[in-house]
Amino acid sequence: MINGDPNDFIEIVYSGQDIPFLFRGQKFWYQGYVKNDKWHMEIMECFPPCNYRWECDVITCDEGVDAFLKAPIFDGKTFWEVEHEIEWLDE
């Protein structure tokens, strides 16, 4: 991971805090929060087309992080397959 440690990034995912990051020149935004008594997590593209790349609603945060780590969000690849290309932004 550029500008950070991937394990620290995952710890922030667990906390639900907002995380801006770049992947292959595209800016993304992660956030997690409680919605309708479920843990909601989402990753959104920040510039056109400005859509959600990934969303999930689960009972526990652990389930959400597990889903995030298994999802082929990044051009058909998982976080661990591309973490070396992800730049953690400090914004």
GROMACS .gro file of C-alpha atoms in nm, residues 1 6 11-13 23 27-28 31-33 36 38 40 49 54-56 63-64 71-75 77-78:
model
   27
    1MET     CA    1   0.000   0.000   0.000
    6PRO     CA    2  -0.254  -0.239   0.449
   11GLU     CA    3  -0.826  -0.165   1.103
   12ILE     CA    4  -0.979   0.165   0.988
   13VAL     CA    5  -1.232  -0.030   0.778
   23PHE     CA    6  -0.672   0.307  -0.718
   27LYS     CA    7  -1.035   0.846  -0.625
   28PHE     CA    8  -1.256   0.635  -0.399
   31GLN     CA    9  -1.731   0.452   0.483
   32GLY     CA   10  -1.915   0.231   0.726
   33TYR     CA   11  -2.208   0.305   0.957
   36ASN     CA   12  -3.158   0.002   0.990
   38LYS     CA   13  -2.732  -0.341   1.032
   40HIS     CA   14  -2.356  -0.082   0.624
   49PRO     CA   15  -1.934   0.824  -1.295
   54TRP     CA   16  -1.947  -0.187  -0.359
   55GLU     CA   17  -2.202  -0.195  -0.076
   56CYS     CA   18  -2.302  -0.447   0.186
   63GLU     CA   19  -1.899  -0.995   0.846
   64GLY     CA   20  -1.866  -0.670   0.653
   71ALA     CA   21  -1.523  -0.888  -0.301
   72PRO     CA   22  -1.367  -0.838  -0.647
   73ILE     CA   23  -1.413  -0.461  -0.618
   74PHE     CA   24  -1.094  -0.352  -0.788
   75ASP     CA   25  -1.121  -0.435  -1.157
   77LYS     CA   26  -0.958  -0.832  -0.801
   78THR     CA   27  -0.973  -0.830  -0.422
   0.00000   0.00000   0.00000
